[in-house]
Amino acid sequence: MSGIKVAVIGGGSSYTPELIDGFIKRAAELPAAEICLVDIPAGEEKLRIVSQLARRMVAAAGLNIRVTATLDRRQALQGAGFVVTQLRVGGLAARAQDERFPLKYGVLGQETTGPGGLAKALRTIPVMLDICRDISELCPEAWLINFTNPAGLITETVLEYTRVKCIGLCNVPIHLKMTIAKLLDADAGDIFIDFAGLNHLVWGRKVWCKGQDVTDAVLAKLQDGAALSMKNVPDLKWDKDFLNSLGMVPCPYHRYYYMTDTILAEELAAAAPDGAGTRAEIVQEVEKRLFDRYQEPELTHKPAELEKRGGAYYSDAAVSLISAIYNDKREIHTVNTVNNGTIAGLPADCVIEANCVVGRTGARPLTIGELPPEIAGLIQHVKAYERLAIEAGVSGSRHKALQALANHPLVPSAGVAKLLLDELLTINAEYLPQFAL
Amino acid sequence: MSGIKVAVIGGGSSYTPELIDGFIKRAAELPAAEICLVDIPAGEEKLRIVSQLARRMVAAAGLNIRVTATLDRRQALQGAGFVVTQLRVGGLAARAQDERFPLKYGVLGQETTGPGGLAKALRTIPVMLDICRDISELCPEAWLINFTNPAGLITETVLEYTRVKCIGLCNVPIHLKMTIAKLLDADAGDIFIDFAGLNHLVWGRKVWCKGQDVTDAVLAKLQDGAALSMKNVPDLKWDKDFLNSLGMVPCPYHRYYYMTDTILAEELAAAAPDGAGTRAEIVQEVEKRLFDRYQEPELTHKPAELEKRGGAYYSDAAVSLISAIYNDKREIHTVNTVNNGTIAGLPADCVIEANCVVGRTGARPLTIGELPPEIAGLIQHVKAYERLAIEAGVSGSRHKALQALANHPLVPSAGVAKLLLDELLTINAEYLPQFAL
Amino acid sequence: MSGIKVAVIGGGSSYTPELIDGFIKRAAELPAAEICLVDIPAGEEKLRIVSQLARRMVAAAGLNIRVTATLDRRQALQGAGFVVTQLRVGGLAARAQDERFPLKYGVLGQETTGPGGLAKALRTIPVMLDICRDISELCPEAWLINFTNPAGLITETVLEYTRVKCIGLCNVPIHLKMTIAKLLDADAGDIFIDFAGLNHLVWGRKVWCKGQDVTDAVLAKLQDGAALSMKNVPDLKWDKDFLNSLGMVPCPYHRYYYMTDTILAEELAAAAPDGAGTRAEIVQEVEKRLFDRYQEPELTHKPAELEKRGGAYYSDAAVSLISAIYNDKREIHTVNTVNNGTIAGLPADCVIEANCVVGRTGARPLTIGELPPEIAGLIQHVKAYERLAIEAGVSGSRHKALQALANHPLVPSAGVAKLLLDELLTINAEYLPQFAL
Amino acid sequence: MSGIKVAVIGGGSSYTPELIDGFIKRAAELPAAEICLVDIPAGEEKLRIVSQLARRMVAAAGLNIRVTATLDRRQALQGAGFVVTQLRVGGLAARAQDERFPLKYGVLGQETTGPGGLAKALRTIPVMLDICRDISELCPEAWLINFTNPAGLITETVLEYTRVKCIGLCNVPIHLKMTIAKLLDADAGDIFIDFAGLNHLVWGRKVWCKGQDVTDAVLAKLQDGAALSMKNVPDLKWDKDFLNSLGMVPCPYHRYYYMTDTILAEELAAAAPDGAGTRAEIVQEVEKRLFDRYQEPELTHKPAELEKRGGAYYSDAAVSLISAIYNDKREIHTVNTVNNGTIAGLPADCVIEANCVVGRTGARPLTIGELPPEIAGLIQHVKAYERLAIEAGVSGSRHKALQALANHPLVPSAGVAKLLLDELLTINAEYLPQFAL
Ligand SMILES: NC(=O)c1ccc[n+]([C@@H]2O[C@H](COP(=O)([O-])OP(=O)(O)OC[C@H]3O[C@@H](n4cnc5c(N)ncnc54)[C@H](O)[C@@H]3O)[C@@H](O)[C@H]2O)c1
Ligand SMILES: NC(=O)c1ccc[n+]([C@@H]2O[C@H](COP(=O)([O-])OP(=O)(O)OC[C@H]3O[C@@H](n4cnc5c(N)ncnc54)[C@H](O)[C@@H]3O)[C@@H](O)[C@H]2O)c1
Ligand SMILES: NC(=O)c1ccc[n+]([C@@H]2O[C@H](COP(=O)([O-])OP(=O)(O)OC[C@H]3O[C@@H](n4cnc5c(N)ncnc54)[C@H](O)[C@@H]3O)[C@@H](O)[C@H]2O)c1
Ligand SMILES: NC(=O)c1ccc[n+]([C@@H]2O[C@H](COP(=O)([O-])OP(=O)(O)OC[C@H]3O[C@@H](n4cnc5c(N)ncnc54)[C@H](O)[C@@H]3O)[C@@H](O)[C@H]2O)c1
């Protein structure tokens, strides 16, 4: 058997066909011998459905990739060259909770930032550290591609507390690039965006098309109504004056910071008894239909419905990243990696999201330097939150968790932070062993 | 005539007797030949009252300090060795406006931070730059002691855009020290507080009494109900868990960040038709009574009522600072000066509030290094706001002003920022020549 | 006429056929309409010979590139898209002087570093600033590719004192890469060297072959006798223990720092009446023969003898760099550009030599971070020398020049520095207008 | 028994009477209950003589300080509040060796820098780490005042590899200050020198007298022939042009860097068979006479001859430092402590020599910021050497030691570094257990 083994943790995810699709498309350059999908008992049914679809996809493509499925993580990791983490501790039920509980206190509910994001981080950290212990033992040379949100924070945890080689991946940057290419009616390959920031808090400081600065044109398009949104984020219009004063391209998730009040109002309406439900609740419906579709035996490719799920370009982002590493391509990907002086005013050992040259030795960011105050302060504030969240997640310190919340720009006061924390710890208790003592 | 000339800009301020009192107390070490109070026509009446009281105070002390009063700033600056700026552009009426207009948009109104603070900064910057032009011409070697709020931001403006030698002064640090000394029943001279941060956003990272770390004892006292407040700030209790998790001593003004919701509620109640009025409105009453008192011919010392006004220890802070410079004392004062690497993660050329060794060559901060994330992020965020506010104040750029507001942690969204800015610029138009074009 | 205009300043250089060869090889991707060679009257004869050869080369290649020759620099710059500077103020006669005068004081003579390098820098700076004034006026959007030594220092001067877009180019990194590829019997495209440092003071911190760390293998080869040298640098063997303790790959020019004594002895012998002469003196001979060869009418390609001259891979380095910019390739080149935080412990605004992603917007270095002390100190020391040299070259300050020399690691004392400076300024007086006042 | 216990390691040093004198002078403010002198068997005789003199001195002063003497270090440390290290591993014999062996290779021999300084560092590090292990166990709250040279490097070792609270002390800064006060006919208390650098590599960037900048006046005096030297350093005149171009006040030890050639010549002459001998050899004579003097029973105070020894103001520097700590004076001392961002361009965790506010919580440097290139490069280069030396001294790595030497500005080549290292390790073998393996 030649070719690499890829272990996919959270293999039962509805995104897996995306990933499989990516491996199929890149089979020529990236010889995968085995893709091992691993999940937990609660995901067994999804794992079964997804792995069968995956096998049909591979077969239809006439490829010789073994798709295996297991509940035994250690077996999955044995001999892996790449590990992809796309798990969700607590599943969509926990996400729905993350989206709802802050609303009670007048704070928006979101799965990757704010109190909801902290809950997800605290649930995920112990699991990720466990996985890393296994990797260190079973496949210490493997690259961990972390897709699990909050992706930057989780990647920082891995890089700070373990020796696992890890790159954090998010589809926001590639999504922005693709959207902007469409807006400009340009080829994506001709677009270069000077990304700088953190995961889900990344700005395009400049946009270049064939080396021409087209930032203003992009901002003008955005003001003209182009949404620049993503499936997981409410599609609110950007204010013209605000965009002009910013002079940079925000990412879809910036709405949570710049349109906090409007989003909160929308969320409250959606969460009301007569509302449409939170995003997680909607996704649960989408998923149900998606898995029904996945089970159709004649389905042998990734179905169009998957796009509604929110992981657009995940396949491109993830598999081209793996290929860049495997083939030592030294090409530019926008990923999460250690700052190391790239952005001035952030700790050297924190994780940022930036344009990186990726090759077999990992991701090396392109120097950025001082950020303008328009974005520097918010990034630094959120990074401080992230560092407190990581400390809390690793140590189980209630103090650090409280400070994390009190330092989050979306939390209006220390008093509210305390209420949020109490509820967070209570309703997530089963997933927070580190706080149990 | 031997001894120095001190020019006091905003000489009609009710704080002036404090200052005079300080010069009287330190007459032995600090030979003031002339204290020249200067004001604008609108302040002429106050200037008259205050200067007469000042002369009575000096006479009663048996000292030979000439107290002069003038509306001609250039004359006041001629030959000055020290210039004290304690002016308020727009007076208390403008302050009352600053405290009220944000409330309409659900944002708290405060004279030194938030939208109100931005309004004050934008009004003050052109006046300060004007004053500095005069100083550069008429007394280029003079030290400018800036008391005018927002004191850090204004000091940064002066140091970045002029060549005037300037130290920013606030009575918060000395007030904290005095309060803590009382709490601990200790001598103020035995207390050393490891201050770090920005003006009105300064923390005591550690408190030492005779070299013993008493931080926890101070925090415990604060939790037991000790208020650690100031006249200008609502006297809200600190939460025990929060203080313990912080592990550092907050300054009174931190309430605006950590108790935003409670303060907003209080302010809304006070500003309601049947409410007590905003702080400025109350102060206007206090002032009226104070100036009545100042006019009593038999009054020859600073009256006790002055303390209610909010400038406790101003005399000590300001005059002992001037004496430290004049006598090259190289003793430690907590003032606002250029960062220059003192605090990691902040620009080298920004202004911080920190313990500094002060002598004839100015203020040199004691190294601080990396701040813990509990306070780093908020400081960096507010500093980004301040830099945008300064750019806006100097250039009259609406874009920078909008970004300043949108970046302020107390402003909930870019949309609200825009509304706030529109109103701010409209109601302050007469004081904002830089935005007129 | 479509395609770009390239102005080559110092067009009479014997390296020009290299450059022409590069444009011919890359004609498909890089459409040059005109290559304009410009020189000064002293170089007129060389310019004539070289331009005629260039025309024959282009014709033989069946290409439609206009090769023009002129003594009017402004005409050459008019409309240029790229400007290449490969001039030598004072010619080889001055270089010979640079190599000789330090020897009198027991200091080695070298054209790019030490007292000789300072002399070259001081002669070159006023000419480069002049050229940049012209560029700013006549072709402000043009990219300046600076090949003129000391290439890093000159590039820093341009970037600090002008607004010209400039990248500094040296053939040392590409030479190292090619040599190492040969040593390892590998394809150059599979080799990646983690370069860090300054021009002529650059280390390969790690060498990767197809993503495998082969640093030790390369070091072992070097110890086994592989020279890793260049035509302009004495071919001295590296000491085994020293290389092992360094753990990084030095560049050929490091011999001047690590083998100072041996090189000085060699130079003294060569410079003796019965010696072989200095490198410049030898090169003068080589050049004579080369220009004879260039004149042969049947010569229609770059002759093999050119390689002895010392500019190996110049063609590849320079033209592929221009193509990367022109075609917005965003591929990695090792060039001289602004540090901007790439290397910790060096000023943000200084110029370093590092791996950069190059595209139409210029060169962006890959983050490096803290350097190990094995190389950090020497780099920082030489950078301090460079900054003093630049200040001296721009301002004509004798003080700065003396400090530059006294700070140079190759100069043994301030006393010797003073003697060196006196002689340097005297014998170069005609080229140092800035020191004339 | 009230009052502190001070343990003096290397108690048999001829400097001890200085120290005792300091405690006597400051007895009112600094209540020493016991001064315990500890030495090794080789120093027993000196220890006896010195301790008896010390007792006579204390008695003559009518004080109640117990002076004890022991060879049992652990007993000495038990209960100590302060530990002073003034030991010399290998004694003056080793120092003489340090001064001689580099001369063979044309490198100057000096006890604190260059190859000799490295030898001293490597001998001292294991002993200091041992002492720190004892301190951590027996008196973990004690302050270690390290006087042992190379004082900066040793202090950095302690602070990086142990948890002992340590301040490094050198008499160079106080000596400079006193000398300059004399030069200016001023009171030492009126002089403030803006010190920045490393131990034995510290510059006075500016000198202020009563707050007036008198730097130029001081430089002029130095040029007029004022020596600004110390007993341990050859008294060579400073060159006028060089000083003017430097614009800062060098310390006596800078001669080794700026006058390397002259000093080498002097040293070679002194070390020749008919020469005066090296400084250590001369000191041995001085010491002999000094100890004879110390034994005179009627001697009850520190004798004048001690000054010739080289430790001028040691008493003032050391005991006033201890008093500043003990009495929490928060006054300014120039000492060696952690950089922590004080000087830009040096690692945060390295040790620098700078003006510090000293109190019970230790030494906090006054911010310095960017250094000018005139001094930045040399400081950074020597710091790189120091870091390599520390790594070598702690780990016993021959590689690190070779790199340390090859990186030292006084060592002319890697080849010479290798020869020096071989000899250094051989002749010091008995003191280098860490290299024994
Ligand atoms: N970085 C990005 O751009 C991006 C975009 C979309 C989704 N995501 C993230 O990807 C992850 C997966 O999203 P999803 O919607 O597919 O989630 P999901 O709820 O479908 O979960 C995926 C799988 O993880 C499994 N799982 C849960 N706990 C596990 C554990 N301890 N070990 C192994 N498997 C476990 C579940 O059983 C499930 O099958 C989430 O963390 C999500 O936030 C990231
Ligand atoms: N830094 C601190 O710790 C601290 C504490 C309290 C008050 N303050 C500040 O001190 C300042 C004075 O406060 P106050 O309550 O006395 O204010 P105030 O309203 O009484 O104003 C003081 C004087 O300034 C005068 N003035 C207004 N515009 C002027 C101008 N252009 N030139 C000269 N004078 C002018 C007014 O006429 C008035 O007499 C304010 O800026 C306030 O924020 C600072
Ligand atoms: N960066 C590198 O890797 C590298 C390698 C080799 C050479 N170089 C540099 O390239 C340059 C050229 O080297 P060379 O050996 O061809 O030199 P050269 O002596 O042949 O000079 C080249 C041409 O420059 C001309 N010239 C002199 N002063 C001029 C001026 N003021 N304006 C325009 N032209 C002028 C001369 O007349 C000559 O024809 C040198 O500076 C050399 O150090 C750089
Ligand atoms: N920092 C400064 O400004 C400065 C100035 C002068 C001297 N010094 C340093 O002070 C130290 C003492 O100098 P000195 O001339 O008195 O030296 P010295 O040779 O007289 O030695 C002092 C004592 O240390 C003892 N000693 C040796 N090894 C010891 C060990 N392992 N444990 C305990 N004691 C030991 C010796 O027996 C001797 O009695 C030296 O390191 C010297 O470099 C520092």
PDB file of C-alpha atoms in Angstrom, chain A residues 239 241-242 244-246 257-261 345 373-374 377-378 380-381 384 387-388 391 398-400 402-403 406-407 409 412-416 418, chain B residues 239 241-242 244-246 257-261 345 373-374 377-378 380-381 384 387-388 391 398-400 402-403 406-407 409 412-416 418:
ATOM      1  CA  ASP A 239     -23.053  50.674   5.923  1.00  0.00           C
ATOM      2  CA  ASP A 241     -19.860  55.418   5.524  1.00  0.00           C
ATOM      3  CA  PHE A 242     -18.619  52.805   7.875  1.00  0.00           C
ATOM      4  CA  ASN A 244     -15.353  53.873   3.660  1.00  0.00           C
ATOM      5  CA  SER A 245     -14.018  54.919   7.003  1.00  0.00           C
ATOM      6  CA  LEU A 246     -12.683  51.430   7.581  1.00  0.00           C
ATOM      7  CA  TYR A 257     -18.904  43.138  16.367  1.00  0.00           C
ATOM      8  CA  TYR A 258     -20.027  45.937  14.115  1.00  0.00           C
ATOM      9  CA  MET A 259     -23.766  45.144  14.022  1.00  0.00           C
ATOM     10  CA  THR A 260     -24.150  43.677  17.471  1.00  0.00           C
ATOM     11  CA  ASP A 261     -27.452  45.367  18.213  1.00  0.00           C
ATOM     12  CA  GLY A 345       1.504  44.303  19.222  1.00  0.00           C
ATOM     13  CA  PRO A 373      -5.741  51.400  14.943  1.00  0.00           C
ATOM     14  CA  GLU A 374      -8.936  50.797  12.988  1.00  0.00           C
ATOM     15  CA  GLY A 377      -7.475  47.327  19.179  1.00  0.00           C
ATOM     16  CA  LEU A 378     -10.314  44.938  18.481  1.00  0.00           C
ATOM     17  CA  GLN A 380      -5.844  42.690  20.592  1.00  0.00           C
ATOM     18  CA  HIS A 381      -8.899  42.722  22.799  1.00  0.00           C
ATOM     19  CA  ALA A 384      -6.723  38.728  25.241  1.00  0.00           C
ATOM     20  CA  ARG A 387      -5.765  33.676  25.884  1.00  0.00           C
ATOM     21  CA  LEU A 388      -7.907  33.811  28.991  1.00  0.00           C
ATOM     22  CA  GLU A 391      -6.069  29.210  30.203  1.00  0.00           C
ATOM     23  CA  ARG A 398     -13.287  29.660  37.065  1.00  0.00           C
ATOM     24  CA  HIS A 399     -11.367  32.880  37.570  1.00  0.00           C
ATOM     25  CA  LYS A 400      -9.831  32.748  34.129  1.00  0.00           C
ATOM     26  CA  LEU A 402     -14.809  34.858  34.300  1.00  0.00           C
ATOM     27  CA  GLN A 403     -12.055  37.155  33.120  1.00  0.00           C
ATOM     28  CA  ALA A 406     -15.548  40.027  31.216  1.00  0.00           C
ATOM     29  CA  ASN A 407     -12.896  40.822  28.618  1.00  0.00           C
ATOM     30  CA  PRO A 409     -16.085  42.927  23.655  1.00  0.00           C
ATOM     31  CA  PRO A 412     -21.522  44.346  28.421  1.00  0.00           C
ATOM     32  CA  SER A 413     -20.360  44.069  32.022  1.00  0.00           C
ATOM     33  CA  ALA A 414     -18.624  41.965  34.599  1.00  0.00           C
ATOM     34  CA  GLY A 415     -21.971  41.355  36.250  1.00  0.00           C
ATOM     35  CA  VAL A 416     -23.435  39.873  33.113  1.00  0.00           C
ATOM     36  CA  LYS A 418     -20.783  36.272  35.989  1.00  0.00           C
TER      37      LYS A 418
ATOM     38  CA  ASP B 239     -18.174  42.151  42.951  1.00  0.00           C
ATOM     39  CA  ASP B 241     -15.666  37.026  42.502  1.00  0.00           C
ATOM     40  CA  PHE B 242     -14.821  39.490  39.856  1.00  0.00           C
ATOM     41  CA  ASN B 244     -10.662  37.919  42.985  1.00  0.00           C
ATOM     42  CA  SER B 245     -10.476  36.769  39.405  1.00  0.00           C
ATOM     43  CA  LEU B 246      -8.928  40.070  38.405  1.00  0.00           C
ATOM     44  CA  TYR B 257     -16.244  49.299  31.606  1.00  0.00           C
ATOM     45  CA  TYR B 258     -17.030  46.622  34.149  1.00  0.00           C
ATOM     46  CA  MET B 259     -20.442  47.906  35.297  1.00  0.00           C
ATOM     47  CA  THR B 260     -21.596  49.480  32.072  1.00  0.00           C
ATOM     48  CA  ASP B 261     -25.171  48.262  32.347  1.00  0.00           C
ATOM     49  CA  GLY B 345       2.130  45.480  23.034  1.00  0.00           C
ATOM     50  CA  PRO B 373      -4.442  39.323  29.340  1.00  0.00           C
ATOM     51  CA  GLU B 374      -6.839  40.306  32.123  1.00  0.00           C
ATOM     52  CA  GLY B 377      -6.765  43.665  25.717  1.00  0.00           C
ATOM     53  CA  LEU B 378      -8.939  46.400  27.153  1.00  0.00           C
ATOM     54  CA  GLN B 380      -5.004  48.076  23.794  1.00  0.00           C
ATOM     55  CA  HIS B 381      -8.562  48.491  22.575  1.00  0.00           C
ATOM     56  CA  ALA B 384      -6.660  52.205  19.527  1.00  0.00           C
ATOM     57  CA  ARG B 387      -5.266  57.116  18.534  1.00  0.00           C
ATOM     58  CA  LEU B 388      -8.199  57.316  16.180  1.00  0.00           C
ATOM     59  CA  GLU B 391      -6.191  61.646  14.395  1.00  0.00           C
ATOM     60  CA  ARG B 398     -15.057  62.295   9.912  1.00  0.00           C
ATOM     61  CA  HIS B 399     -13.806  58.845   8.940  1.00  0.00           C
ATOM     62  CA  LYS B 400     -11.341  58.720  11.797  1.00  0.00           C
ATOM     63  CA  LEU B 402     -16.405  57.297  13.099  1.00  0.00           C
ATOM     64  CA  GLN B 403     -13.760  54.628  13.488  1.00  0.00           C
ATOM     65  CA  ALA B 406     -16.906  52.219  16.365  1.00  0.00           C
ATOM     66  CA  ASN B 407     -13.743  51.019  18.107  1.00  0.00           C
ATOM     67  CA  PRO B 409     -15.640  49.266  23.814  1.00  0.00           C
ATOM     68  CA  PRO B 412     -22.337  48.673  20.841  1.00  0.00           C
ATOM     69  CA  SER B 413     -22.232  48.862  17.061  1.00  0.00           C
ATOM     70  CA  ALA B 414     -21.039  50.769  14.049  1.00  0.00           C
ATOM     71  CA  GLY B 415     -24.617  51.832  13.413  1.00  0.00           C
ATOM     72  CA  VAL B 416     -24.914  53.446  16.812  1.00  0.00           C
ATOM     73  CA  LYS B 418     -22.743  56.700  13.234  1.00  0.00           C
TER      74      LYS B 418
END
